[in-house]
Each structure stands twice: as C-alpha cells, then as structure tokens.
C-alpha cells in the first residue's frame, strides 16, 4: 500500500451515500436498518430485474436505479456499496466497488474460495477501503457475553460440542431459483449457504480450529451440490464438535452447544437469537446431583440486544465514519470460510484436513472440492 493509501485507510471517511446492489430478499433487511440511520442515504440501487429493482426503489423512495453495478458506479459517486447479490458475483463486484473508492458491505458467503477472499482483502487494503462481511450470528449482547466468558476461562475448558443447522428448503421454491444448488453460482450447498452462520458463531466462541473430518451427501434434492453434510471439528483448545448441516429437516432449528469442565452453554433459535435463546447450566457438584446455582458472572445480560443486521451494520458504520478498524462482528471472514473449505475438502479427499492443508498457495485454498456422495436412490421404493 502507498503511504497515501495507508493514511486514507486510517482516516475517517464519509459513509453517507450508499448503494444497494441486488434488491432481492435480503436487501430489505439492509435497507430497513439503513433507514434508521439519519447519517445514511441510500441513493441508488442496481439489479438487472427491472421489476424487482423498481418495486424496491419505489417502496423506499430511492432515486438512482441501474441495471448493473458498473452503470451505477459510472453514473454517481457512492461511499458504501452493499452487495446483496448471489454469491458467485461477490468477488468481481467487491473488487469493482473497492477500486471505485467505495467501502463494501457484503452478504455471506463473502466469496467462493479462500484465494478469492485473500484477493478481495488485498484490493481493499490497496484501495484504503474496508470489506465487511455480514455474519450476523456473531452479533447480539448474549453472544458477546458468552464469547467473553469462554475466552476468559470463566466457563472452564471447552470439551465437546454440537453445531446443528437443521433447516428445510424445498425443491419447488427455494431450489427453483436458478442460481441456487449449483457450484458455479451458489458456490456450495447448505453448508456454504446456511450452515456457515452456525460455523461462524462456533468459531467466534471457540477460536482456531485444528482438524476437520467430514462427509457430504446428496440425499434428496435435485442439486449439483450436497444437501446434507456431517463433520467432526477439533479446535485448537482441544474441544471436539459434531457438525450437521442439512436443507432436509422439517422441524427446523439452529443449535450450538459447548460442554465445558464447568458447565453447558447452549443457544437454540432459527434465524436469530437473543438472551432467551441462550442457556448456561453449571455442572452438578456431585455426579447425578442437582445442578449448582450458576455463578453471578454467568448471568445473561438484561439490557439484551438480539443478533441481527442492525447491531452489525451499526458497528460497521461507526467504524467507517471514524476510520477505526472493522469491529470483531465484521472483521476477518476467514475462519467460517476455512471451516466450509475444510469440510468440503475432507469429504472429497476422504481424510482429515488441517489448517496446513489450506496454506497460501495450496490447491485447496483456490476452490471448494466437490466430493458429494449421491445417495438419492438408497431406500427409495422399488
Ligand atoms: N445474512 C443472512 O441471513 C442472509 C439471508 C438470506 C440471504 N443471504 C445472502 O444474500 C445474498 C442474496 O440472497 P437473496 O436471498 O437476497 O437472493 P435473491 O435471489 O432474493 O436476490 C438476489 C438479487 O440479486 C439480483 N442480481 C442478480 N444478478 C445481479 C447483478 N449482476 N447485479 C445486481 N443484482 C443482481 C437478482 O435479480 C436478485 O434480485 C446471498 O449471498 C445470500 O447467501 C444472507
């Protein structure tokens, strides 16, 4: 980075003229939060679907309307670009927006490989702009509280855990969207599109991972990717976690659990959590005895803010305005993408994968491996 650009990166920047690219489902969550910030004006949107774009722009009173990001960037200056487009577009659109001098707030998954992520972050550094990724399960007062308890050792040593993304996505509607279920455009299956949220929260709570042993299956849906995956993830702190991710579970739940030497931490919800979603249970003093009262320090916050786009975008915009580094809720998107990459790689290679396998320059860093066992005809009526 040149000195000028390094100085620009540390300086406060304007974050008032905002553009949203891709005006489908999740764009509304961004717009609703941005509408609550008096310092922000969504001045333009881009989406090739005129109908979707105009309906969105009419609903929120947005003047600038374009078919593509390139047209938008050529037509008017913007400070921040929100990417709410299909995952296969994120890399090129992020690079274009950063090179045009805008910060980027990108929906998960950030891009389709660790090498693409390295590239986008390099461009951001060179441009003196930020690239913030939306992993909103890390946000919320309760998640931050539990993360600190684990990091400080107040919950003892993490031993064993569960990370479930048991969601239900139908063929007829969810997978009828052309970009879904395909390696080229969605990048992966429910592991990348859905489970990455829980993997991100798991990594936020437990830190660095050490080994992944996984399998990926196509059990029912007509997709190129997996519809179900299983993994055992060993963390650097010694904890061993069983991960199940599927799009086939009619009673849906998102569940993360960590059992430590002193107690059990659980969060169960679907698309967002607050203090009521979390439960901390102390270990009984005597095996089989009643649980001990929880230590005062474990008490979940009463001034609770749920997880979601609102706390994430508020903290991101505060950083953009002051020139501070991105907050922990939006910084370093590598870990969840590493876990996804390692699960796909382990399933394809049939062996455990470690961080060394994903070192810079390795083939595994460049693309997800496609190693899905197709089991759709097993157990089907003759
Ligand atoms: N954080 C979350 O909880 C969450 C939830 C849902 C989706 N997402 C993510 O948000 C992204 C979008 O998902 P969605 O469900 O809103 O999809 P969607 O299909 O509803 O919307 C995507 C929009 O992008 C538009 N688009 C396509 N090509 C474009 C281009 N070249 N330029 C501009 N716009 C283009 C489409 O016309 C469509 O309107 C995905 O990365 C998805 O994983 C995140």
GROMACS .gro file of C-alpha atoms and ligand atoms in nm:
model
  426
    1UNK     CA    1   0.000   0.000   0.000
    2UNK     CA    2   0.130   0.351  -0.076
    3UNK     CA    3   0.168   0.598   0.213
    4UNK     CA    4  -0.127   0.800   0.083
    5UNK     CA    5  -0.346   0.493   0.076
    6UNK     CA    6  -0.232   0.379   0.421
    7UNK     CA    7  -0.323   0.722   0.559
    8UNK     CA    8  -0.659   0.708   0.384
    9UNK     CA    9  -0.730   0.370   0.542
   10UNK     CA   10  -0.682   0.511   0.893
   11UNK     CA   11  -0.871   0.833   0.829
   12UNK     CA   12  -1.239   0.895   0.894
   13UNK     CA   13  -1.435   0.853   0.572
   14UNK     CA   14  -1.775   0.958   0.457
   15UNK     CA   15  -2.036   0.685   0.475
   16UNK     CA   16  -2.342   0.881   0.380
   17UNK     CA   17  -2.407   0.794   0.012
   18UNK     CA   18  -2.497   0.429  -0.002
   19UNK     CA   19  -2.587   0.192  -0.286
   20UNK     CA   20  -2.753  -0.148  -0.262
   21UNK     CA   21  -2.668  -0.397  -0.536
   22UNK     CA   22  -2.913  -0.685  -0.569
   23UNK     CA   23  -3.258  -0.588  -0.446
   24UNK     CA   24  -3.396  -0.936  -0.368
   25UNK     CA   25  -3.491  -1.088  -0.034
   26UNK     CA   26  -3.203  -0.990   0.196
   27UNK     CA   27  -3.166  -0.636   0.056
   28UNK     CA   28  -3.478  -0.542   0.255
   29UNK     CA   29  -3.302  -0.629   0.583
   30UNK     CA   30  -3.018  -0.392   0.487
   31UNK     CA   31  -3.250  -0.112   0.377
   32UNK     CA   32  -3.463  -0.133   0.693
   33UNK     CA   33  -3.153  -0.089   0.912
   34UNK     CA   34  -3.003   0.185   0.694
   35UNK     CA   35  -3.334   0.372   0.714
   36UNK     CA   36  -3.285   0.408   1.091
   37UNK     CA   37  -2.950   0.587   1.048
   38UNK     CA   38  -3.004   0.961   0.987
   39UNK     CA   39  -2.649   0.993   0.851
   40UNK     CA   40  -2.712   0.747   0.568
   41UNK     CA   41  -2.891   0.800   0.238
   42UNK     CA   42  -2.947   0.507   0.008
   43UNK     CA   43  -2.902   0.699  -0.316
   44UNK     CA   44  -2.902   0.416  -0.570
   45UNK     CA   45  -2.980   0.053  -0.634
   46UNK     CA   46  -2.872  -0.188  -0.908
   47UNK     CA   47  -3.047  -0.506  -1.017
   48UNK     CA   48  -3.094  -0.646  -1.370
   49UNK     CA   49  -3.454  -0.733  -1.288
   50UNK     CA   50  -3.637  -0.407  -1.361
   51UNK     CA   51  -3.948  -0.527  -1.181
   52UNK     CA   52  -3.767  -0.626  -0.859
   53UNK     CA   53  -3.550  -0.313  -0.868
   54UNK     CA   54  -3.834  -0.070  -0.926
   55UNK     CA   55  -4.056  -0.231  -0.664
   56UNK     CA   56  -3.771  -0.197  -0.413
   57UNK     CA   57  -3.682   0.158  -0.511
   58UNK     CA   58  -4.049   0.266  -0.507
   59UNK     CA   59  -4.103   0.112  -0.164
   60UNK     CA   60  -3.809   0.300  -0.011
   61UNK     CA   61  -3.812   0.615  -0.226
   62UNK     CA   62  -3.473   0.557  -0.389
   63UNK     CA   63  -3.394   0.776  -0.688
   64UNK     CA   64  -3.095   0.613  -0.863
   65UNK     CA   65  -3.188   0.291  -1.046
   66UNK     CA   66  -2.943   0.089  -1.258
   67UNK     CA   67  -2.922  -0.249  -1.427
   68UNK     CA   68  -2.566  -0.321  -1.313
   69UNK     CA   69  -2.311  -0.213  -1.053
   70UNK     CA   70  -2.085  -0.086  -1.332
   71UNK     CA   71  -2.356   0.151  -1.463
   72UNK     CA   72  -2.422   0.270  -1.109
   73UNK     CA   73  -2.055   0.338  -1.033
   74UNK     CA   74  -2.012   0.523  -1.363
   75UNK     CA   75  -2.319   0.738  -1.303
   76UNK     CA   76  -2.284   0.860  -0.946
   77UNK     CA   77  -2.034   0.862  -0.659
   78UNK     CA   78  -2.112   0.641  -0.359
   79UNK     CA   79  -1.930   0.590  -0.029
   80UNK     CA   80  -2.053   0.240   0.056
   81UNK     CA   81  -2.181  -0.043  -0.165
   82UNK     CA   82  -2.389  -0.321  -0.009
   83UNK     CA   83  -2.366  -0.647  -0.206
   84UNK     CA   84  -2.690  -0.843  -0.171
   85UNK     CA   85  -2.635  -1.044  -0.488
   86UNK     CA   86  -2.589  -1.418  -0.549
   87UNK     CA   87  -2.257  -1.544  -0.406
   88UNK     CA   88  -2.092  -1.612  -0.744
   89UNK     CA   89  -2.096  -1.236  -0.815
   90UNK     CA   90  -1.943  -1.116  -0.486
   91UNK     CA   91  -1.576  -1.132  -0.583
   92UNK     CA   92  -1.596  -0.929  -0.905
   93UNK     CA   93  -1.848  -0.682  -0.764
   94UNK     CA   94  -1.645  -0.627  -0.446
   95UNK     CA   95  -1.329  -0.564  -0.646
   96UNK     CA   96  -1.511  -0.320  -0.879
   97UNK     CA   97  -1.666  -0.125  -0.591
   98UNK     CA   98  -1.343  -0.112  -0.388
   99UNK     CA   99  -1.143   0.006  -0.692
  100UNK     CA  100  -1.404   0.276  -0.748
  101UNK     CA  101  -1.327   0.403  -0.396
  102UNK     CA  102  -1.627   0.266  -0.206
  103UNK     CA  103  -1.630   0.059   0.112
  104UNK     CA  104  -1.810  -0.273   0.065
  105UNK     CA  105  -2.057  -0.445   0.296
  106UNK     CA  106  -2.103  -0.794   0.151
  107UNK     CA  107  -2.359  -1.056   0.238
  108UNK     CA  108  -2.235  -1.400   0.336
  109UNK     CA  109  -2.079  -1.605   0.191
  110UNK     CA  110  -1.807  -1.348   0.123
  111UNK     CA  111  -1.674  -1.517  -0.194
  112UNK     CA  112  -1.632  -1.870  -0.328
  113UNK     CA  113  -1.283  -1.961  -0.206
  114UNK     CA  114  -1.014  -1.856   0.039
  115UNK     CA  115  -0.797  -1.741  -0.253
  116UNK     CA  116  -1.077  -1.511  -0.370
  117UNK     CA  117  -1.109  -1.378  -0.016
  118UNK     CA  118  -0.735  -1.306   0.000
  119UNK     CA  119  -0.762  -1.125  -0.333
  120UNK     CA  120  -1.056  -0.907  -0.227
  121UNK     CA  121  -0.890  -0.817   0.103
  122UNK     CA  122  -0.569  -0.725  -0.084
  123UNK     CA  123  -0.767  -0.494  -0.313
  124UNK     CA  124  -0.938  -0.339  -0.009
  125UNK     CA  125  -0.600  -0.273   0.155
  126UNK     CA  126  -0.459  -0.121  -0.163
  127UNK     CA  127  -0.765   0.100  -0.206
  128UNK     CA  128  -0.766   0.204   0.161
  129UNK     CA  129  -1.125   0.085   0.189
  130UNK     CA  130  -1.299  -0.172   0.407
  131UNK     CA  131  -1.459  -0.502   0.310
  132UNK     CA  132  -1.709  -0.601   0.580
  133UNK     CA  133  -1.891  -0.933   0.559
  134UNK     CA  134  -2.235  -0.992   0.711
  135UNK     CA  135  -2.210  -1.282   0.958
  136UNK     CA  136  -2.482  -1.161   1.191
  137UNK     CA  137  -2.492  -1.467   1.421
  138UNK     CA  138  -2.182  -1.326   1.590
  139UNK     CA  139  -2.378  -1.021   1.700
  140UNK     CA  140  -2.613  -0.967   1.993
  141UNK     CA  141  -2.531  -0.890   2.354
  142UNK     CA  142  -2.572  -1.250   2.474
  143UNK     CA  143  -2.334  -1.396   2.213
  144UNK     CA  144  -2.069  -1.139   2.307
  145UNK     CA  145  -2.119  -1.215   2.676
  146UNK     CA  146  -2.079  -1.593   2.629
  147UNK     CA  147  -1.779  -1.543   2.400
  148UNK     CA  148  -1.605  -1.340   2.672
  149UNK     CA  149  -1.688  -1.599   2.942
  150UNK     CA  150  -1.533  -1.873   2.726
  151UNK     CA  151  -1.231  -1.662   2.630
  152UNK     CA  152  -1.166  -1.560   2.993
  153UNK     CA  153  -1.188  -1.919   3.117
  154UNK     CA  154  -1.489  -1.839   3.338
  155UNK     CA  155  -1.666  -2.142   3.192
  156UNK     CA  156  -1.366  -2.370   3.231
  157UNK     CA  157  -1.215  -2.569   2.948
  158UNK     CA  158  -1.434  -2.641   2.641
  159UNK     CA  159  -1.452  -3.017   2.585
  160UNK     CA  160  -1.726  -3.121   2.347
  161UNK     CA  161  -1.990  -2.953   2.134
  162UNK     CA  162  -2.271  -2.972   1.879
  163UNK     CA  163  -2.331  -2.741   1.583
  164UNK     CA  164  -2.656  -2.807   1.402
  165UNK     CA  165  -2.807  -2.625   1.108
  166UNK     CA  166  -3.118  -2.834   1.053
  167UNK     CA  167  -3.316  -2.626   0.803
  168UNK     CA  168  -3.581  -2.706   0.542
  169UNK     CA  169  -3.555  -2.582   0.186
  170UNK     CA  170  -3.796  -2.714  -0.077
  171UNK     CA  171  -3.717  -2.803  -0.435
  172UNK     CA  172  -4.024  -2.622  -0.564
  173UNK     CA  173  -3.943  -2.273  -0.441
  174UNK     CA  174  -3.602  -2.234  -0.276
  175UNK     CA  175  -3.412  -2.451  -0.524
  176UNK     CA  176  -3.624  -2.325  -0.816
  177UNK     CA  177  -3.419  -2.002  -0.803
  178UNK     CA  178  -3.170  -2.055  -1.089
  179UNK     CA  179  -2.851  -1.958  -0.901
  180UNK     CA  180  -2.912  -2.199  -0.610
  181UNK     CA  181  -2.785  -2.556  -0.579
  182UNK     CA  182  -2.507  -2.506  -0.837
  183UNK     CA  183  -2.134  -2.493  -0.768
  184UNK     CA  184  -2.072  -2.210  -1.020
  185UNK     CA  185  -2.333  -1.967  -0.897
  186UNK     CA  186  -2.412  -2.054  -0.534
  187UNK     CA  187  -2.063  -2.187  -0.472
  188UNK     CA  188  -2.184  -2.469  -0.248
  189UNK     CA  189  -2.487  -2.625  -0.087
  190UNK     CA  190  -2.646  -2.568   0.254
  191UNK     CA  191  -2.303  -2.588   0.417
  192UNK     CA  192  -2.191  -2.267   0.244
  193UNK     CA  193  -2.534  -2.104   0.221
  194UNK     CA  194  -2.691  -2.189   0.557
  195UNK     CA  195  -2.456  -2.373   0.795
  196UNK     CA  196  -2.185  -2.110   0.756
  197UNK     CA  197  -2.385  -1.895   1.001
  198UNK     CA  198  -2.358  -2.153   1.282
  199UNK     CA  199  -1.998  -2.238   1.192
  200UNK     CA  200  -1.919  -1.869   1.219
  201UNK     CA  201  -2.078  -1.848   1.565
  202UNK     CA  202  -1.899  -2.169   1.670
  203UNK     CA  203  -1.564  -2.025   1.561
  204UNK     CA  204  -1.646  -1.696   1.733
  205UNK     CA  205  -1.698  -1.892   2.058
  206UNK     CA  206  -1.415  -2.147   2.033
  207UNK     CA  207  -1.141  -1.977   1.829
  208UNK     CA  208  -0.898  -2.151   1.597
  209UNK     CA  209  -0.977  -2.494   1.453
  210UNK     CA  210  -0.720  -2.772   1.427
  211UNK     CA  211  -0.874  -3.055   1.220
  212UNK     CA  212  -1.187  -3.139   1.022
  213UNK     CA  213  -1.311  -3.486   0.929
  214UNK     CA  214  -1.624  -3.469   0.713
  215UNK     CA  215  -1.864  -3.625   0.461
  216UNK     CA  216  -2.109  -3.467   0.221
  217UNK     CA  217  -2.424  -3.627   0.080
  218UNK     CA  218  -2.697  -3.565  -0.174
  219UNK     CA  219  -2.989  -3.744  -0.010
  220UNK     CA  220  -3.297  -3.594  -0.169
  221UNK     CA  221  -3.282  -3.262  -0.353
  222UNK     CA  222  -3.213  -3.228  -0.727
  223UNK     CA  223  -2.900  -3.016  -0.684
  224UNK     CA  224  -2.537  -3.031  -0.801
  225UNK     CA  225  -2.407  -2.967  -0.451
  226UNK     CA  226  -2.464  -3.158  -0.127
  227UNK     CA  227  -2.793  -3.120   0.058
  228UNK     CA  228  -2.653  -3.263   0.383
  229UNK     CA  229  -2.310  -3.280   0.544
  230UNK     CA  230  -2.158  -3.410   0.865
  231UNK     CA  231  -1.825  -3.322   1.022
  232UNK     CA  232  -1.618  -3.363   1.334
  233UNK     CA  233  -1.425  -3.045   1.404
  234UNK     CA  234  -1.139  -3.043   1.654
  235UNK     CA  235  -1.046  -2.697   1.786
  236UNK     CA  236  -0.701  -2.580   1.889
  237UNK     CA  237  -0.824  -2.558   2.251
  238UNK     CA  238  -0.899  -2.932   2.241
  239UNK     CA  239  -1.278  -2.915   2.205
  240UNK     CA  240  -1.437  -3.169   1.969
  241UNK     CA  241  -1.759  -3.063   1.793
  242UNK     CA  242  -2.007  -3.263   1.585
  243UNK     CA  243  -2.146  -3.056   1.296
  244UNK     CA  244  -2.458  -3.150   1.098
  245UNK     CA  245  -2.590  -2.925   0.823
  246UNK     CA  246  -2.892  -3.006   0.609
  247UNK     CA  247  -3.165  -2.849   0.399
  248UNK     CA  248  -3.392  -3.152   0.464
  249UNK     CA  249  -3.512  -3.106   0.825
  250UNK     CA  250  -3.887  -3.029   0.852
  251UNK     CA  251  -3.865  -2.921   1.219
  252UNK     CA  252  -3.605  -2.657   1.173
  253UNK     CA  253  -3.352  -2.549   1.432
  254UNK     CA  254  -3.016  -2.379   1.467
  255UNK     CA  255  -2.836  -2.523   1.769
  256UNK     CA  256  -2.488  -2.464   1.906
  257UNK     CA  257  -2.379  -2.629   2.229
  258UNK     CA  258  -2.048  -2.635   2.413
  259UNK     CA  259  -1.990  -2.852   2.720
  260UNK     CA  260  -1.701  -2.734   2.933
  261UNK     CA  261  -1.539  -2.856   3.253
  262UNK     CA  262  -1.771  -2.623   3.448
  263UNK     CA  263  -2.099  -2.624   3.259
  264UNK     CA  264  -2.301  -2.636   2.939
  265UNK     CA  265  -2.361  -2.345   2.704
  266UNK     CA  266  -2.645  -2.375   2.452
  267UNK     CA  267  -2.814  -2.148   2.203
  268UNK     CA  268  -3.119  -2.264   2.012
  269UNK     CA  269  -3.306  -2.049   1.762
  270UNK     CA  270  -3.377  -2.037   1.392
  271UNK     CA  271  -3.258  -1.720   1.220
  272UNK     CA  272  -3.162  -1.500   1.514
  273UNK     CA  273  -3.102  -1.521   1.888
  274UNK     CA  274  -3.136  -1.309   2.199
  275UNK     CA  275  -3.070  -1.375   2.569
  276UNK     CA  276  -3.378  -1.601   2.589
  277UNK     CA  277  -3.226  -1.829   2.325
  278UNK     CA  278  -2.919  -1.898   2.541
  279UNK     CA  279  -2.893  -2.132   2.839
  280UNK     CA  280  -2.596  -2.178   3.071
  281UNK     CA  281  -2.614  -2.481   3.302
  282UNK     CA  282  -2.350  -2.534   3.570
  283UNK     CA  283  -2.214  -2.885   3.625
  284UNK     CA  284  -2.357  -3.061   3.931
  285UNK     CA  285  -2.123  -3.066   4.229
  286UNK     CA  286  -2.167  -3.440   4.267
  287UNK     CA  287  -2.231  -3.672   3.975
  288UNK     CA  288  -2.606  -3.722   3.945
  289UNK     CA  289  -2.677  -3.438   4.190
  290UNK     CA  290  -2.879  -3.124   4.128
  291UNK     CA  291  -2.709  -2.853   3.918
  292UNK     CA  292  -2.523  -2.593   4.117
  293UNK     CA  293  -2.660  -2.235   4.107
  294UNK     CA  294  -2.495  -2.051   3.818
  295UNK     CA  295  -2.215  -1.811   3.919
  296UNK     CA  296  -2.323  -1.444   3.908
  297UNK     CA  297  -2.072  -1.376   3.631
  298UNK     CA  298  -2.260  -1.614   3.402
  299UNK     CA  299  -2.586  -1.415   3.423
  300UNK     CA  300  -2.705  -1.325   3.073
  301UNK     CA  301  -2.738  -0.952   3.002
  302UNK     CA  302  -3.067  -0.784   3.091
  303UNK     CA  303  -3.002  -0.492   2.850
  304UNK     CA  304  -3.013  -0.751   2.573
  305UNK     CA  305  -2.993  -0.668   2.202
  306UNK     CA  306  -3.079  -0.957   1.969
  307UNK     CA  307  -2.842  -1.073   1.697
  308UNK     CA  308  -2.909  -0.937   1.350
  309UNK     CA  309  -2.821  -0.696   1.075
  310UNK     CA  310  -2.898  -0.396   1.299
  311UNK     CA  311  -2.611  -0.429   1.551
  312UNK     CA  312  -2.373  -0.543   1.278
  313UNK     CA  313  -2.439  -0.252   1.042
  314UNK     CA  314  -2.442   0.000   1.328
  315UNK     CA  315  -2.094  -0.110   1.439
  316UNK     CA  316  -1.963  -0.125   1.082
  317UNK     CA  317  -2.084   0.226   1.001
  318UNK     CA  318  -1.938   0.360   1.328
  319UNK     CA  319  -1.600   0.222   1.222
  320UNK     CA  320  -1.628   0.356   0.866
  321UNK     CA  321  -1.706   0.706   0.994
  322UNK     CA  322  -1.419   0.721   1.242
  323UNK     CA  323  -1.163   0.526   1.040
  324UNK     CA  324  -1.137   0.266   1.318
  325UNK     CA  325  -1.069  -0.096   1.222
  326UNK     CA  326  -1.376  -0.305   1.149
  327UNK     CA  327  -1.539  -0.434   1.468
  328UNK     CA  328  -1.498  -0.802   1.566
  329UNK     CA  329  -1.852  -0.876   1.441
  330UNK     CA  330  -1.749  -0.788   1.085
  331UNK     CA  331  -1.373  -0.843   1.081
  332UNK     CA  332  -1.181  -1.140   0.946
  333UNK     CA  333  -1.424  -1.352   0.750
  334UNK     CA  334  -1.156  -1.619   0.701
  335UNK     CA  335  -1.248  -1.863   0.980
  336UNK     CA  336  -1.601  -1.958   0.870
  337UNK     CA  337  -1.486  -1.990   0.509
  338UNK     CA  338  -1.189  -2.203   0.621
  339UNK     CA  339  -1.425  -2.440   0.805
  340UNK     CA  340  -1.650  -2.468   0.499
  341UNK     CA  341  -1.348  -2.525   0.272
  342UNK     CA  342  -1.209  -2.788   0.510
  343UNK     CA  343  -1.542  -2.974   0.531
  344UNK     CA  344  -1.577  -2.988   0.152
  345UNK     CA  345  -1.211  -3.088   0.115
  346UNK     CA  346  -1.227  -3.361   0.379
  347UNK     CA  347  -1.547  -3.503   0.228
  348UNK     CA  348  -1.388  -3.510  -0.117
  349UNK     CA  349  -1.046  -3.643  -0.014
  350UNK     CA  350  -1.177  -3.894   0.241
  351UNK     CA  351  -0.927  -3.785   0.505
  352UNK     CA  352  -0.898  -3.529   0.784
  353UNK     CA  353  -0.796  -3.178   0.679
  354UNK     CA  354  -0.587  -2.938   0.888
  355UNK     CA  355  -0.507  -2.565   0.854
  356UNK     CA  356  -0.174  -2.664   0.693
  357UNK     CA  357  -0.373  -2.811   0.401
  358UNK     CA  358  -0.519  -2.465   0.339
  359UNK     CA  359  -0.188  -2.276   0.348
  360UNK     CA  360  -0.139  -1.992   0.098
  361UNK     CA  361  -0.067  -2.133  -0.247
  362UNK     CA  362  -0.232  -2.468  -0.180
  363UNK     CA  363  -0.485  -2.604  -0.430
  364UNK     CA  364  -0.745  -2.635  -0.154
  365UNK     CA  365  -0.729  -2.261  -0.095
  366UNK     CA  366  -0.821  -2.197  -0.457
  367UNK     CA  367  -1.159  -2.370  -0.477
  368UNK     CA  368  -1.400  -2.592  -0.287
  369UNK     CA  369  -1.362  -2.960  -0.373
  370UNK     CA  370  -1.680  -3.128  -0.491
  371UNK     CA  371  -1.692  -3.466  -0.318
  372UNK     CA  372  -2.060  -3.540  -0.271
  373UNK     CA  373  -2.192  -3.896  -0.224
  374UNK     CA  374  -2.517  -3.925  -0.420
  375UNK     CA  375  -2.749  -4.145  -0.212
  376UNK     CA  376  -3.084  -4.038  -0.356
  377UNK     CA  377  -3.182  -4.385  -0.474
  378UNK     CA  378  -3.090  -4.560  -0.148
  379UNK     CA  379  -3.409  -4.656   0.037
  380UNK     CA  380  -3.640  -4.532  -0.241
  381UNK     CA  381  -3.944  -4.753  -0.310
  382UNK     CA  382  -3.873  -5.004  -0.593
  383LIG     N1  383  -2.734  -1.289   0.627
  383LIG     C1  384  -2.844  -1.361   0.605
  383LIG     O1  385  -2.912  -1.403   0.698
  383LIG     C2  386  -2.886  -1.390   0.463
  383LIG     C3  387  -3.016  -1.434   0.437
  383LIG     C4  388  -3.053  -1.457   0.304
  383LIG     C5  389  -2.960  -1.441   0.201
  383LIG     N2  390  -2.833  -1.401   0.232
  383LIG     C6  391  -2.732  -1.384   0.125
  383LIG     O2  392  -2.766  -1.269   0.048
  383LIG     C7  393  -2.731  -1.289  -0.089
  383LIG     C8  394  -2.856  -1.271  -0.175
  383LIG     O3  395  -2.953  -1.365  -0.133
  383LIG     P1  396  -3.110  -1.337  -0.152
  383LIG     O4  397  -3.179  -1.445  -0.078
  383LIG     O5  398  -3.143  -1.196  -0.125
  383LIG     O6  399  -3.122  -1.369  -0.310
  383LIG     P2  400  -3.234  -1.316  -0.412
  383LIG     O7  401  -3.226  -1.408  -0.529
  383LIG     O8  402  -3.364  -1.296  -0.342
  383LIG     O9  403  -3.179  -1.170  -0.454
  383LIG     C9  404  -3.062  -1.155  -0.534
  383LIG    C10  405  -3.089  -1.037  -0.626
  383LIG    O10  406  -2.967  -1.011  -0.698
  383LIG    C11  407  -3.006  -0.971  -0.829
  383LIG     N3  408  -2.894  -0.985  -0.922
  383LIG    C12  409  -2.859  -1.091  -0.998
  383LIG     N4  410  -2.752  -1.060  -1.074
  383LIG    C13  411  -2.718  -0.931  -1.045
  383LIG    C14  412  -2.618  -0.843  -1.089
  383LIG     N5  413  -2.526  -0.880  -1.181
  383LIG     N6  414  -2.614  -0.717  -1.039
  383LIG    C15  415  -2.705  -0.676  -0.946
  383LIG     N7  416  -2.804  -0.757  -0.899
  383LIG    C16  417  -2.810  -0.882  -0.947
  383LIG    C17  418  -3.123  -1.062  -0.863
  383LIG    O11  419  -3.200  -1.010  -0.971
  383LIG    C18  420  -3.197  -1.064  -0.730
  383LIG    O12  421  -3.297  -0.961  -0.725
  383LIG    C19  422  -2.669  -1.429  -0.097
  383LIG    O13  423  -2.528  -1.419  -0.084
  383LIG    C20  424  -2.726  -1.499   0.026
  383LIG    O14  425  -2.644  -1.604   0.075
  383LIG    C21  426  -2.795  -1.374   0.359
   0.00000   0.00000   0.00000
